[in-house]
Short mmCIF file of C-alpha atoms in Angstrom, two decimals:
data_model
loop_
_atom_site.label_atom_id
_atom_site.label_comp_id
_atom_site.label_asym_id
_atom_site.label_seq_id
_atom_site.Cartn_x
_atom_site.Cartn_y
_atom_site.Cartn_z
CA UNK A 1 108.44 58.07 53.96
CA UNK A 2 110.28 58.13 50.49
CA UNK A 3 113.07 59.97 49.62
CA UNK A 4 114.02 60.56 46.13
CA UNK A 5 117.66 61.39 45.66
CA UNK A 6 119.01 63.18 42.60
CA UNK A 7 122.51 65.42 41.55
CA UNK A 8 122.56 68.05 39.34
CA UNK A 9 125.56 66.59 37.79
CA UNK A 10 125.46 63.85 35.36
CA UNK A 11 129.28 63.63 35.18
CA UNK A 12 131.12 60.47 35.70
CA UNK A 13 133.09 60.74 39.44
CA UNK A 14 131.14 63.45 40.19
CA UNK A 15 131.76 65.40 43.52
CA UNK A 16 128.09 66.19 44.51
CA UNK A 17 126.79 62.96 43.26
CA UNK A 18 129.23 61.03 45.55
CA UNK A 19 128.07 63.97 48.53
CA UNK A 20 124.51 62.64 47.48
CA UNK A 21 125.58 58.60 48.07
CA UNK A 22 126.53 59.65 51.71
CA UNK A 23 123.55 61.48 52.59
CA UNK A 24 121.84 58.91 51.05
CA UNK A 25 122.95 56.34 53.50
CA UNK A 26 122.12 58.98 56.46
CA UNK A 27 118.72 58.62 55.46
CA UNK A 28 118.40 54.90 54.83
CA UNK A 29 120.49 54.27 58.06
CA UNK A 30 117.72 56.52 59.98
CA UNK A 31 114.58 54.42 58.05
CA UNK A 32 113.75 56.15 54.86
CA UNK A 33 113.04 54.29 51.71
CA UNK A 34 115.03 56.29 49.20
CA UNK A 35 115.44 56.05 45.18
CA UNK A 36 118.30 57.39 43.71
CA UNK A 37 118.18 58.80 40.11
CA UNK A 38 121.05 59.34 37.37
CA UNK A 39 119.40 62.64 35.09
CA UNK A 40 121.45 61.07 32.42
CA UNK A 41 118.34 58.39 32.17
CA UNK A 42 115.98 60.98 32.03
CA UNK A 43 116.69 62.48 28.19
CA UNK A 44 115.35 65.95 28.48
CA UNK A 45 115.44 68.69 25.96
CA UNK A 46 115.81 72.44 27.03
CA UNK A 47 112.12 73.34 28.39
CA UNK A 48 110.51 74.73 25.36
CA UNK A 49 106.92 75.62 25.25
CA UNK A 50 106.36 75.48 21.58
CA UNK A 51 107.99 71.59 22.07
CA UNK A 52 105.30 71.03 25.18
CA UNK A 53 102.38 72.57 22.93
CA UNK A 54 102.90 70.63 19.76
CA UNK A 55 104.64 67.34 20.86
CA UNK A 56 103.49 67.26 24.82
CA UNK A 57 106.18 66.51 27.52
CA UNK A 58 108.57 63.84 26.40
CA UNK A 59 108.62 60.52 27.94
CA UNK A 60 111.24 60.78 30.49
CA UNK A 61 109.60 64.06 31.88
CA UNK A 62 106.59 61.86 32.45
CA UNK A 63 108.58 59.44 33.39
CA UNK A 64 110.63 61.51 36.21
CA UNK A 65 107.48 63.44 37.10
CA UNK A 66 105.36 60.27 37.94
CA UNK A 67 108.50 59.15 40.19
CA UNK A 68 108.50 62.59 42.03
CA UNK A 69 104.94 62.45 42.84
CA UNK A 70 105.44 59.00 44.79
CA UNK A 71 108.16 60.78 47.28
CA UNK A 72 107.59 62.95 50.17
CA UNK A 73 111.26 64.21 50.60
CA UNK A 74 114.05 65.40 47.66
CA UNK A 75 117.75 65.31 48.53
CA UNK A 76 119.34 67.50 45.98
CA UNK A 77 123.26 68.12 45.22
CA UNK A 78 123.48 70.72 43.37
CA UNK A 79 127.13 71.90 41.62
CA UNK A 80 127.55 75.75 41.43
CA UNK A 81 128.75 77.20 37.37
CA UNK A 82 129.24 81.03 38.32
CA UNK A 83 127.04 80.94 41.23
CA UNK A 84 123.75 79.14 39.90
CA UNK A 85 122.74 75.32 40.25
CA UNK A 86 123.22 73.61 37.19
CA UNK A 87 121.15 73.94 33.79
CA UNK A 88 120.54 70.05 33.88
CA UNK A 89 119.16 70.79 37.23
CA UNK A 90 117.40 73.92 36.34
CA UNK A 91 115.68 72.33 33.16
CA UNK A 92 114.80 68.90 35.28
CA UNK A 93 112.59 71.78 37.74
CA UNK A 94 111.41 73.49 35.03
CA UNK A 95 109.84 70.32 33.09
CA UNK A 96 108.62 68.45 36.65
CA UNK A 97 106.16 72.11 37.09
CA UNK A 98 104.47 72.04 33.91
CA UNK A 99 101.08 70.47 33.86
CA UNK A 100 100.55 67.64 32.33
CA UNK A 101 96.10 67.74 31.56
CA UNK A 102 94.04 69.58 32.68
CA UNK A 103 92.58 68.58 36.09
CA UNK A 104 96.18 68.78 37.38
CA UNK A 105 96.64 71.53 40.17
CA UNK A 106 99.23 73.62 39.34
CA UNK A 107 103.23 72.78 40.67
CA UNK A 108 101.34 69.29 41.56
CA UNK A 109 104.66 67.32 41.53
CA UNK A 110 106.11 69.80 44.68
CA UNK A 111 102.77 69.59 46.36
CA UNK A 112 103.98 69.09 50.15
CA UNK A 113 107.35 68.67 49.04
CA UNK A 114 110.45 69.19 51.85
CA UNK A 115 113.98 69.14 50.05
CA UNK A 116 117.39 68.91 52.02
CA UNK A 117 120.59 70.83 49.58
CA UNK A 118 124.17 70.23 49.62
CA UNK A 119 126.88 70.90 46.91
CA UNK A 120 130.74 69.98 46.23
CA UNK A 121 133.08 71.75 44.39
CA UNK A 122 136.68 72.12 43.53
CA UNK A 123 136.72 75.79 44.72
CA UNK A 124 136.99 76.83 48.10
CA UNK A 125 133.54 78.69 48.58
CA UNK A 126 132.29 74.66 48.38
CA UNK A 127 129.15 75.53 46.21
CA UNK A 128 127.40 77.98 48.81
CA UNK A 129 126.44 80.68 46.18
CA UNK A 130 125.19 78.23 43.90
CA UNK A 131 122.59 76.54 47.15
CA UNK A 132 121.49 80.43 47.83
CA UNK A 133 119.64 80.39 44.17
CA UNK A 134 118.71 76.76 44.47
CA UNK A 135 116.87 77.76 47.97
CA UNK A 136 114.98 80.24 46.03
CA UNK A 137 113.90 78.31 43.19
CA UNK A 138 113.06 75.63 44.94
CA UNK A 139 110.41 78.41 47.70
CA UNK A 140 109.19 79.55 44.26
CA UNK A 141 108.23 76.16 43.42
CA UNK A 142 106.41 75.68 47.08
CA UNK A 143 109.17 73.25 47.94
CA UNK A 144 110.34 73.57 51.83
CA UNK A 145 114.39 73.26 52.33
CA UNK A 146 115.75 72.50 55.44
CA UNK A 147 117.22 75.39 56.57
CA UNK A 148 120.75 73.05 57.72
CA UNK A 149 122.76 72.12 54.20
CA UNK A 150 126.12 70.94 53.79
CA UNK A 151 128.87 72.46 51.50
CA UNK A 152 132.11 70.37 50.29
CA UNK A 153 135.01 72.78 49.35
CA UNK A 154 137.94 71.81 47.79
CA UNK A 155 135.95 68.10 47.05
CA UNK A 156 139.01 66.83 44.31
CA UNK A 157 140.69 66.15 47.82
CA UNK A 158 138.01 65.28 50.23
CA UNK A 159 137.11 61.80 49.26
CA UNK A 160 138.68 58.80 50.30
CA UNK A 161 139.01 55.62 47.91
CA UNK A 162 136.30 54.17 49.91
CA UNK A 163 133.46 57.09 49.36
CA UNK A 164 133.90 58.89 52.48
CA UNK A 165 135.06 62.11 53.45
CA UNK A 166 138.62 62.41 54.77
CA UNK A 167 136.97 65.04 57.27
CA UNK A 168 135.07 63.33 59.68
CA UNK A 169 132.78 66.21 61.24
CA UNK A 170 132.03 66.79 57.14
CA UNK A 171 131.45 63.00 56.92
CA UNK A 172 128.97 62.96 60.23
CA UNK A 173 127.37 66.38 58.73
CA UNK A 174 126.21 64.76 55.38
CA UNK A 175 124.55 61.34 56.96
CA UNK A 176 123.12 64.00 59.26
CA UNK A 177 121.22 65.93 56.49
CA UNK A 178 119.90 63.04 55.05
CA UNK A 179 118.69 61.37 58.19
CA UNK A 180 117.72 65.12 59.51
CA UNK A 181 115.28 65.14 56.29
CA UNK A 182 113.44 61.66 57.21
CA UNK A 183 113.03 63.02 60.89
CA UNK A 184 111.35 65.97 59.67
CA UNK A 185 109.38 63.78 56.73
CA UNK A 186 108.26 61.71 59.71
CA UNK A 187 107.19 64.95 62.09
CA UNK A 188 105.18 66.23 59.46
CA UNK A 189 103.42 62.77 58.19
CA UNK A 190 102.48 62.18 62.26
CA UNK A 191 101.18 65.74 62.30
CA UNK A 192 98.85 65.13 59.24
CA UNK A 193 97.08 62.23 61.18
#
């Protein structure tokens, strides 16, 4: 089962993606094969359907897209600006939905899909509005989220130098989510056979 592991955020020291690097190693410790991806590699311009019509996607859509079909499972941090996921984020979903000929079934990229959430953030709330709207975007999409996510308030002072969380039971709670989305990868792949 492959994991593909992404943040919303592209900026340097980021809170969620160093959330993302420890449920990473939740779900590699538990068995999963997981790539993690920097959106800053993937150059994408605001979805524009005149752009998609005249030009068709852009390379790194295809790119990203191609590398989202090969994974069963998405772990997604997400940061919260006024309550919504990111527009990096948002744009990335946008662009992975679009067909790309003809004989493609529609939302092909989430076909089967299962997605575990978790945000940082400096404020207290920790990101939770911001996962609420991701949840929903991501059911419009036919993506399944795992109804358990993880939330970082406060995240300028949760890390220690080393990566992990000064709060253990947060610590234990983000391998957990990463590992808890290869168990359920697994469940579903042996109820398939």
């Amino acid at each position: 089962m492959k994991i593909l592991a992404l943040s919303g955020s592209i900026r340097e020291k980021s809170f969620n993606s160093r959330l993302l690097d420890i449920a990473v190693t939740g779900a590699k410790s538990a068995g999963a094969e997981v790539t993690v991806v920097n959106l800053r590699d993937y150059d994408m311009p605001l979805f524009n359907q005149d752009l998609e019509y005249q030009e068709g996607a852009p390379d790194a859509v295809v790119q990203l897209k191609n590398l989202m079909i090969q994974h069963q499972g998405l772990l997604i941090a997400s940061p919260e600006y006024n309550g919504f996921p990111s527009p990096l984020l948002k744009n990335m979903l946008d662009w992975m939905s679009r067909q790309q000929n003809e004989h493609e079934p529609p939302m092909f990229a989430y076909n089967g899909k299962i997605a575990a959430v978790m945000a940082a953030s400096p404020g207290a709330g920790g990101g939770t509005r911001g996962l609420t709207i991701l949840r929903i975007l991501l059911q419009n999409l036919g993506v399944m989220a795992l109804p358990g996510q993880v939330t970082l308030g406060r995240a300028g002072q949760a890390f220690r130098e080393d990566g992990r969380l000064h709060e253990e039971r947060l610590q234990l709670a983000a391998e957990s989510l990463g590992s808890d989305l290869y168990d359920v990868l697994i469940k579903q792949a042996s109820e398939l056979d």
